[in-house]
Short mmCIF file of C-alpha atoms in Angstrom, two decimals:
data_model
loop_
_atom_site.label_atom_id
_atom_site.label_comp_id
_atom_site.label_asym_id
_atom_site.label_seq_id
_atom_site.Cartn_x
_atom_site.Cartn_y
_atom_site.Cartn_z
CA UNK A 1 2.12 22.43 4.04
CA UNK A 2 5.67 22.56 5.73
CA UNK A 3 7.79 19.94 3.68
CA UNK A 4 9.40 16.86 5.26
CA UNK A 5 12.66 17.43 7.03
CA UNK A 6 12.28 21.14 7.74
CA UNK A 7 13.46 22.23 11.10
CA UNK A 8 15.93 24.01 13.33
CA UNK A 9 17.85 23.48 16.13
CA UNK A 10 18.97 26.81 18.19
CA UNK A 11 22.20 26.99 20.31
CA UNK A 12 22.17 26.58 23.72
CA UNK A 13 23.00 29.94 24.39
CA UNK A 14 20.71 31.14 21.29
CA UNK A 15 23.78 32.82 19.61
CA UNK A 16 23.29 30.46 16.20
CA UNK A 17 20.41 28.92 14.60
CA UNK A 18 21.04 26.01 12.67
CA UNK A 19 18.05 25.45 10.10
CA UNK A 20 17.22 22.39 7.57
CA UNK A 21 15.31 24.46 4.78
CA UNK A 22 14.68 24.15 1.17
CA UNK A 23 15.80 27.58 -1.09
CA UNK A 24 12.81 29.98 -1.44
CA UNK A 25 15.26 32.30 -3.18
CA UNK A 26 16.42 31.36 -6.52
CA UNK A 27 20.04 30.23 -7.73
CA UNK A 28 20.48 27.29 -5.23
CA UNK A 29 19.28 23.56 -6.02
CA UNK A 30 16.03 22.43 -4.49
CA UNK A 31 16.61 20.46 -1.65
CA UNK A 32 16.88 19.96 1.94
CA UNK A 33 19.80 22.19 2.95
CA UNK A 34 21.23 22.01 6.48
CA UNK A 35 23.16 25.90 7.36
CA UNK A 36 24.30 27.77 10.44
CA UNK A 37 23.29 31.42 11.05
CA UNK A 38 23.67 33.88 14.00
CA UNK A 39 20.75 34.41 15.67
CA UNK A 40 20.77 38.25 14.75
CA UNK A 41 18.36 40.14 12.26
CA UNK A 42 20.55 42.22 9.95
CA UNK A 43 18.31 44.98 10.01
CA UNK A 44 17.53 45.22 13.75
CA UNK A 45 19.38 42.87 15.52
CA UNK A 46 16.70 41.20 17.29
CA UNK A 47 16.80 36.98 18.10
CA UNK A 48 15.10 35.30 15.07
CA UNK A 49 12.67 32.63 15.09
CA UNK A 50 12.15 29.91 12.73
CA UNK A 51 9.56 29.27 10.43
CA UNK A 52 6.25 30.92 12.38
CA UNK A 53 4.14 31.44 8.83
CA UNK A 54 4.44 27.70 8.30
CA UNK A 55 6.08 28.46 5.20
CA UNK A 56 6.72 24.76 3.12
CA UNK A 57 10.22 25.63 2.59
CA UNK A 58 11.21 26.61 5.74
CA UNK A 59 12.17 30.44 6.37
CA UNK A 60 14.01 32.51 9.49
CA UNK A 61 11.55 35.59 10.60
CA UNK A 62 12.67 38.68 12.79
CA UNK A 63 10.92 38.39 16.35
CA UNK A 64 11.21 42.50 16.04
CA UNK A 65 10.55 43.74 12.35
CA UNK A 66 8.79 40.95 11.18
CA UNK A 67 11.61 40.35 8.05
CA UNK A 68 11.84 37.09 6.29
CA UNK A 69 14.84 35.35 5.17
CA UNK A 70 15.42 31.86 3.06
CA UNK A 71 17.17 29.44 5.17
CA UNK A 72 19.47 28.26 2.54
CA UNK A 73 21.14 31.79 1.15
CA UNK A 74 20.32 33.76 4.22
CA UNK A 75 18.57 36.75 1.87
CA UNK A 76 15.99 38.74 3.08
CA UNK A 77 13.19 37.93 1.08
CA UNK A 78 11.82 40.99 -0.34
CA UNK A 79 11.49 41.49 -4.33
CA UNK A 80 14.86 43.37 -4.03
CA UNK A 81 17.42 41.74 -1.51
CA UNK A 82 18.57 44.12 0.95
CA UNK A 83 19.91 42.52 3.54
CA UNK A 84 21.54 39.09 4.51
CA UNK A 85 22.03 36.86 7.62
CA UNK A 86 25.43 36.04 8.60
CA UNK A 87 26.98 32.71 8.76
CA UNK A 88 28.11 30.84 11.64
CA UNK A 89 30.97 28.99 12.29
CA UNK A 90 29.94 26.58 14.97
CA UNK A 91 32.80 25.37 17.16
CA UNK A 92 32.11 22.06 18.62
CA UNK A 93 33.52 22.98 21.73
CA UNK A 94 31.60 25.88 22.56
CA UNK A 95 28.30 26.99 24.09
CA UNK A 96 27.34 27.56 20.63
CA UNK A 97 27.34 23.47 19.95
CA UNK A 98 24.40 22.55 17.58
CA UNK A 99 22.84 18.90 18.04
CA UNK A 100 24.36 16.35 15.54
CA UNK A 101 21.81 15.66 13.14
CA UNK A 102 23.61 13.44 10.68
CA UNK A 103 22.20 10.54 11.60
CA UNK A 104 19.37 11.78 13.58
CA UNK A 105 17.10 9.00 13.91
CA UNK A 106 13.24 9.22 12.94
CA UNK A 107 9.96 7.81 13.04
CA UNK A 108 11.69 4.99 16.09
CA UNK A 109 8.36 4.78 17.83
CA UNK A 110 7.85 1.43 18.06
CA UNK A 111 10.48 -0.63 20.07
CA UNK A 112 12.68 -4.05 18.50
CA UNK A 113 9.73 -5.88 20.50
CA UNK A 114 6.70 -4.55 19.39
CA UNK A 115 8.04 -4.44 15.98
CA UNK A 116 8.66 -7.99 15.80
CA UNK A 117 5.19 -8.81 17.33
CA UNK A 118 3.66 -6.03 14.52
CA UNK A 119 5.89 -8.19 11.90
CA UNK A 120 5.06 -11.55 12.69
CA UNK A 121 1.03 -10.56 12.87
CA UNK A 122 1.19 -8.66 9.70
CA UNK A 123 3.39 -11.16 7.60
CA UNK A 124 2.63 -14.65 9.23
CA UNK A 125 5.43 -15.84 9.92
CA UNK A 126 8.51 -16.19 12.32
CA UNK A 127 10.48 -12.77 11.73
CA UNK A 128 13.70 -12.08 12.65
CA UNK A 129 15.38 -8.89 13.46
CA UNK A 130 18.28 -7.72 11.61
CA UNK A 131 19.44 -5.88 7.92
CA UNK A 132 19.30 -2.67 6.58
CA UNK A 133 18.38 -0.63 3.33
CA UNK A 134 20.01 2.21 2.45
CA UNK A 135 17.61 4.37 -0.05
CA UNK A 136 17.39 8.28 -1.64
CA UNK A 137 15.04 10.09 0.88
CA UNK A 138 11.80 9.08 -0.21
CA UNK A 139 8.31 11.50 0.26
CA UNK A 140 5.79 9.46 2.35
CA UNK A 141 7.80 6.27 3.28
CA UNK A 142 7.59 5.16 7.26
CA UNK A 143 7.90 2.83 10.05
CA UNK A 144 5.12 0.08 9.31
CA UNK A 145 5.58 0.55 5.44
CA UNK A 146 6.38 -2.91 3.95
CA UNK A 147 9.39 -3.21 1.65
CA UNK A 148 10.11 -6.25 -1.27
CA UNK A 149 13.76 -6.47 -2.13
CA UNK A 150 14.86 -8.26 -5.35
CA UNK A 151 18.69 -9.27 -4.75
CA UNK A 152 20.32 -11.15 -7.70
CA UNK A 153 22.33 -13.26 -5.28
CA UNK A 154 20.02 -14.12 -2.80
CA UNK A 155 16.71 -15.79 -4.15
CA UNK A 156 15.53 -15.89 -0.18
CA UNK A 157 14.54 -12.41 -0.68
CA UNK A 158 12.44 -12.61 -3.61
CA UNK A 159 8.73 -11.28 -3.38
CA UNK A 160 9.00 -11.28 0.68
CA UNK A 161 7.38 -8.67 2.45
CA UNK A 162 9.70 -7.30 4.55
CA UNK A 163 8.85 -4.46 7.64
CA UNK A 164 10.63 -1.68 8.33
CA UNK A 165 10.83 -1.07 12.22
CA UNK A 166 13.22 2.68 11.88
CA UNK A 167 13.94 5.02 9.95
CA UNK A 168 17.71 7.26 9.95
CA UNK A 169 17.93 10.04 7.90
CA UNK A 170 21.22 11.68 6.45
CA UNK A 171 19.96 15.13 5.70
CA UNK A 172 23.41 15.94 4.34
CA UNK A 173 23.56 13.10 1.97
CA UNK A 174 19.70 13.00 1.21
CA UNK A 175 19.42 9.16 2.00
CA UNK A 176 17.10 6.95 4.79
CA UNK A 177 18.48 3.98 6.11
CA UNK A 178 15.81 1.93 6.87
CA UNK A 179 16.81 -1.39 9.63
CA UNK A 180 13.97 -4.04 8.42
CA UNK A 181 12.51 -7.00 10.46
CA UNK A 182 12.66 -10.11 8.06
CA UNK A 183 11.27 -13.65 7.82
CA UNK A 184 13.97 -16.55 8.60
CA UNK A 185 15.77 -16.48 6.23
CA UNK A 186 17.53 -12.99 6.97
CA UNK A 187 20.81 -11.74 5.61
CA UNK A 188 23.40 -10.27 8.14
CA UNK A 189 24.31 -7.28 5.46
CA UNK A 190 23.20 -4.35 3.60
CA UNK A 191 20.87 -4.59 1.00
CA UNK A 192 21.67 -3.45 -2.88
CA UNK A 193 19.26 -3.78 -5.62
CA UNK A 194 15.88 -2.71 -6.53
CA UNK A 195 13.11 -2.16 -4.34
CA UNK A 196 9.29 -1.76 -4.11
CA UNK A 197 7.66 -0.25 -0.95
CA UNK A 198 3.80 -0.55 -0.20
CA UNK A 199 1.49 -0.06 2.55
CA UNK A 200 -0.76 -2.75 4.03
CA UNK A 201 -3.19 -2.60 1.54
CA UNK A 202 -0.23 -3.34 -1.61
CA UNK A 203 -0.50 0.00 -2.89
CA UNK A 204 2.90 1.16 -4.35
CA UNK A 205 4.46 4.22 -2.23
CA UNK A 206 7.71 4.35 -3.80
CA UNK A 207 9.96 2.09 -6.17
CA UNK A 208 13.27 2.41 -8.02
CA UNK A 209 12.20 0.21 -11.34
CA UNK A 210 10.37 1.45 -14.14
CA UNK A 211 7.94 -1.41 -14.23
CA UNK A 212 7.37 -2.41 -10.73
CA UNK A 213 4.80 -4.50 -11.11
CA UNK A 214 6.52 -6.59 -13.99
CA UNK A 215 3.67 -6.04 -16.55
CA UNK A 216 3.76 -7.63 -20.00
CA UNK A 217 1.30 -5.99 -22.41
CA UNK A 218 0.22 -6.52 -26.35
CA UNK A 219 -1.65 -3.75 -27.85
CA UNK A 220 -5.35 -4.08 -28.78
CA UNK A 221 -6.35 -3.32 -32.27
CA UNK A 222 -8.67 0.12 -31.80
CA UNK A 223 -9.12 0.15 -35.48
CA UNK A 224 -11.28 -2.92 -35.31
CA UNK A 225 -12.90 -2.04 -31.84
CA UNK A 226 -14.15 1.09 -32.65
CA UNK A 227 -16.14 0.93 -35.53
CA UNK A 228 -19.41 1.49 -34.41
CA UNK A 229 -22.18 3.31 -35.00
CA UNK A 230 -24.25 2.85 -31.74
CA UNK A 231 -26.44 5.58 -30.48
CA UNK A 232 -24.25 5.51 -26.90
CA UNK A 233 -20.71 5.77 -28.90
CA UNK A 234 -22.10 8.84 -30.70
CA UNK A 235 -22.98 10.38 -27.31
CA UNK A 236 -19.46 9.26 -25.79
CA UNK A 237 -17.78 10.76 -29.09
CA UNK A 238 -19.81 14.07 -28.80
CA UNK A 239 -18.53 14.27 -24.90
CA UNK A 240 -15.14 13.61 -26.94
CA UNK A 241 -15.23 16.54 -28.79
CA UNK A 242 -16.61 18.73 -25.94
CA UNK A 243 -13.56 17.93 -24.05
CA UNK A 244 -11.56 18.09 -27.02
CA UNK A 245 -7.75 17.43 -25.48
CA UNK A 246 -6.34 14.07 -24.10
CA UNK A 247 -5.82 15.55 -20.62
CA UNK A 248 -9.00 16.86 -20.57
CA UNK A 249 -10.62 13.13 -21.22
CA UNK A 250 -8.31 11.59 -18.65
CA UNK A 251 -9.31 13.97 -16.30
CA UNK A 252 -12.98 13.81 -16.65
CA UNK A 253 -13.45 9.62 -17.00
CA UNK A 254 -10.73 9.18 -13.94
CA UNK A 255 -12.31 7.64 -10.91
CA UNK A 256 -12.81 10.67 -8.30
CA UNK A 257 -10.82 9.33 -5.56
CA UNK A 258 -7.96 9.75 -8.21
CA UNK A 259 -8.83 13.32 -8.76
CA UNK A 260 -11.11 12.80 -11.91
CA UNK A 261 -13.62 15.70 -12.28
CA UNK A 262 -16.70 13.13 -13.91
CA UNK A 263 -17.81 11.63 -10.92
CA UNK A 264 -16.46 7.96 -11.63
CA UNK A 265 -16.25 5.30 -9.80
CA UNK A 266 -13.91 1.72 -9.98
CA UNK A 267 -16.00 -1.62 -9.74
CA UNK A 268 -14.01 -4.80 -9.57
CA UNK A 269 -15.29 -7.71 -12.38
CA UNK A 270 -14.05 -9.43 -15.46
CA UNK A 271 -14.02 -7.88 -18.84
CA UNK A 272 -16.81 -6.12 -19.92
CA UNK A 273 -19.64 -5.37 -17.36
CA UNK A 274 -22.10 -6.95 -20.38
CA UNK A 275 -20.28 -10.48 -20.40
CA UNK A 276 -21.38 -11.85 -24.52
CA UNK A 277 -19.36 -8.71 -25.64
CA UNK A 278 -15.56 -8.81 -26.50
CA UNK A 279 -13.28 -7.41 -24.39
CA UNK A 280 -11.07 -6.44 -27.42
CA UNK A 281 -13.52 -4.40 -28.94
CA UNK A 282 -16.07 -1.39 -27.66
CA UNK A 283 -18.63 -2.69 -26.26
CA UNK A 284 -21.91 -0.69 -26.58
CA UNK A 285 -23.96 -2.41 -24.17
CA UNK A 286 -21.41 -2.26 -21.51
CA UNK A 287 -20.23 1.24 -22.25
CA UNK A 288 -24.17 2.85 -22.12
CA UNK A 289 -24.75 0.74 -18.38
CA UNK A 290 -21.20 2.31 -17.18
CA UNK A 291 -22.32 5.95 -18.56
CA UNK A 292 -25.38 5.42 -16.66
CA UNK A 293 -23.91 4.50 -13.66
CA UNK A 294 -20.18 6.20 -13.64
CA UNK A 295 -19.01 2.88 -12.32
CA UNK A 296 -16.64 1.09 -15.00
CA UNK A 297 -13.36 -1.64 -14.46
CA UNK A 298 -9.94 -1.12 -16.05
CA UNK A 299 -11.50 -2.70 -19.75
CA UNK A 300 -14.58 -0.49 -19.39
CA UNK A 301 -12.86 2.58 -18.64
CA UNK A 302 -10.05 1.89 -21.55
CA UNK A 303 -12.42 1.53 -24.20
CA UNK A 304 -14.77 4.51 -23.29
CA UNK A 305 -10.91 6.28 -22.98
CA UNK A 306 -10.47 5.57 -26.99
CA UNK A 307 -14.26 6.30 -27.83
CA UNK A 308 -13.76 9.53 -26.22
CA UNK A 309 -10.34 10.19 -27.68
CA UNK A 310 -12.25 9.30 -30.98
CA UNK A 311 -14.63 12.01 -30.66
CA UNK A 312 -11.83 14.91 -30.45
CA UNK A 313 -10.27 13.80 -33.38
CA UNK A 314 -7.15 11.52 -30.90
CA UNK A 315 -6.19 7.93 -31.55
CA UNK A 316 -5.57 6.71 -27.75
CA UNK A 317 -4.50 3.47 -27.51
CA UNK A 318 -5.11 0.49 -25.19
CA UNK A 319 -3.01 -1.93 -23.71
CA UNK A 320 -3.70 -5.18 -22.71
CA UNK A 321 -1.81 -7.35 -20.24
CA UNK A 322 -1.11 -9.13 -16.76
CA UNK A 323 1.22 -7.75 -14.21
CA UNK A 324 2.43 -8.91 -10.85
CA UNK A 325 0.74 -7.03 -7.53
CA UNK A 326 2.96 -6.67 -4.53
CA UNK A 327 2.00 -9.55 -2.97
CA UNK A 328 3.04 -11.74 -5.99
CA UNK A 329 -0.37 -12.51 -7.26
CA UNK A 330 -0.64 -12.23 -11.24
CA UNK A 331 -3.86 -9.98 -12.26
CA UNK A 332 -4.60 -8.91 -15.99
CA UNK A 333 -5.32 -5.41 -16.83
CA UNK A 334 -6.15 -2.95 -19.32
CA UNK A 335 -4.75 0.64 -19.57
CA UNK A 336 -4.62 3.34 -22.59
CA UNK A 337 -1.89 5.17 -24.10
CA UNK A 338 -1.40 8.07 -26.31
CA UNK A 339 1.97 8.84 -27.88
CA UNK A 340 4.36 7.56 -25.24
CA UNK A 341 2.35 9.11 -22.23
CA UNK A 342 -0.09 6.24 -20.65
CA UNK A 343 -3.42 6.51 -18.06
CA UNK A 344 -5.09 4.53 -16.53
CA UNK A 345 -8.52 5.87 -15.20
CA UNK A 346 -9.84 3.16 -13.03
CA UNK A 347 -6.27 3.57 -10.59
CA UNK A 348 -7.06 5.66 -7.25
CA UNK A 349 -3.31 5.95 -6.33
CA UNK A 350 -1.67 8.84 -5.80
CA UNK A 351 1.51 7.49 -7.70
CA UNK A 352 1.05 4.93 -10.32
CA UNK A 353 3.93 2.89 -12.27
CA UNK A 354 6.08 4.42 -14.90
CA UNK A 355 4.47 2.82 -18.09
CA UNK A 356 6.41 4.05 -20.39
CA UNK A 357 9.03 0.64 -20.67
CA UNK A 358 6.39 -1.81 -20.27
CA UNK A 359 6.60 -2.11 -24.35
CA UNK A 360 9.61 -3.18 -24.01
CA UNK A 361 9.07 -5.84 -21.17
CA UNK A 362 9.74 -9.13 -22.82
#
């Protein structure tokens, strides 16, 4: 798949290229690179055209001899370099004039109207136009995308959903400024501060705090918990020990929409599926109907984590806590841990929140 921001503009007279590519040579830094060529291959001078094997980094082909080159160094891309495509200086006020892209504006399908219709449907309320966000280029983040901003200075803004109606990219400087419809109580300026984006459904796209959703946790005591000698925790310990590895367990008991390999599935309820056991310790009853079933919640799922962990020989860990979802509802949870790295196995999403600091999360 062709990454996001690769392209090319030719000149109008098709004397330059000018390509937005990532490095599929090494020695350069990974990222979106914008540079000028002449629209000559070195080896037969032929025109060039860009990117026709839907490579994902982006690549200039010959239209003659078939040779590849990386867009960023201009190398040829065989195992031994042999050739190289020359640079171009572009002169503004020639035919050879490439489209400014520095701003180039993306994603602007929708117009100030319809966006403020979209806005007041989806947030309930009597949006106003105006404000912008200026953010890293983020992977997957678009008009429609819902954005809370937490400004120190300006409680308005707290835990309001706020829609972003464009999108302009700075390819040079790798950042999106994003121009956001608001609720009333808008702010004529540029936002600074931390962010959260979701999609409609509050699932977290992108974020630039460690604990987005604000959880505070307290470790549950899995020496206690898992003594047991039930005929279904030997059978979970023995698929343990099959497994034998941490990543191995994670990958097998994580819900299938998540990319687990077991065949699980997430089922919303309260503590453990078998009510009259404690949710702070394994619960055997519970743990044989979600075996049975492959359908477990966040406690279910944590405990048959540890049991598992138990069986090849690994102490895995559980937290316990509540967090904050993006639409400022507070929700309690259960996740596991082992070492510093943490899973949780009953979370579909694609990209989950950096755990790691929610220890220290006062």
């Amino acid at each position: 798949m062709v990454l996001k921001g690769v392209k090319a503009i030719f000149a109008d007279d098709k004397s330059t290229v000018t390509v937005w590519c990532y490095p599929s040579k090494g020695g350069f830094d990974y990222k979106l690179t914008k540079k000028t060529w002449k629209n000559k291959c070195p080896f037969c001078g032929a025109k060039l055209k860009f990117n026709p094997k839907s490579t994902k980094e982006g690549e200039l082909t010959c239209s003659k001899c078939d040779a590849d080159f990386c867009g960023v160094s201009g190398q040829d891309k065989a195992v031994k370099v042999r050739k190289k495509l020359t640079p171009a200086t572009v002169n503004p006020n020639s035919a050879t004039k490439v489209a400014d892209s520095q701003t180039k504006s993306q994603y602007c399908s929708l117009t100030k109207a319809e966006a403020l219709a979209k806005a007041k449907k989806s947030l309930n309320t009597k949006s106003t136009y105006k404000g912008s966000l200026k953010i890293p280029i983020l992977k997957g983040i678009n008009v429609g995308d819902l954005v809370n901003v937490n400004l120190k200075d300006f409680k308005e803004t707290s835990k309001k959903e706020l829609y972003i109606d464009s999108i302009k990219e700075d390819i040079d400087n790798q950042t999106y400024t994003l121009e956001l419809v608001e609720g009333k109580n808008h702010l004529d300026s540029k936002y600074e501060g931390s962010y959260l984006f979701t999609d409609k459904k509050g699932r977290i796209l992108a974020t630039n705090s460690d604990n987005p959703l604000q959880a505070k946790c307290s470790n549950v005591n899995i020496n206690i918990g898992l003594k047991d000698s039930s005929a279904i925790g030997k059978k979970i310990k023995l698929k343990g020990q099959k497994l034998g590895t941490v990543d191995k367990i994670y990958k097998w008991l994580k819900v299938t929409n998540g990319g687990g390999t077991g065949g699980w599935k997430y089922k919303k309820y309260m503590n453990h599926i078998v009510k009259s056991e404690n949710e702070n310790k394994f619960g055997s009853k519970s743990a044989e109907k979600c075996l049975n079933t492959k359908t477990a919640n966040c406690c279910d799922f944590a405990w048959l984590m540890a049991k598992l962990g138990e069986g090849a020989g690994k102490k895995i860990g559980i937290k316990k806590g509540t967090f904050v979802n993006a639409s400022g509802k507070q929700n309690g949870h259960m996740w596991n841990y082992y070492g510093s790295k943490y899973y949780d196995c009953s979370n579909a999403e694609a990209k989950t929140p950096d755990w790691k600091n929610v220890e220290k999360v006062k």
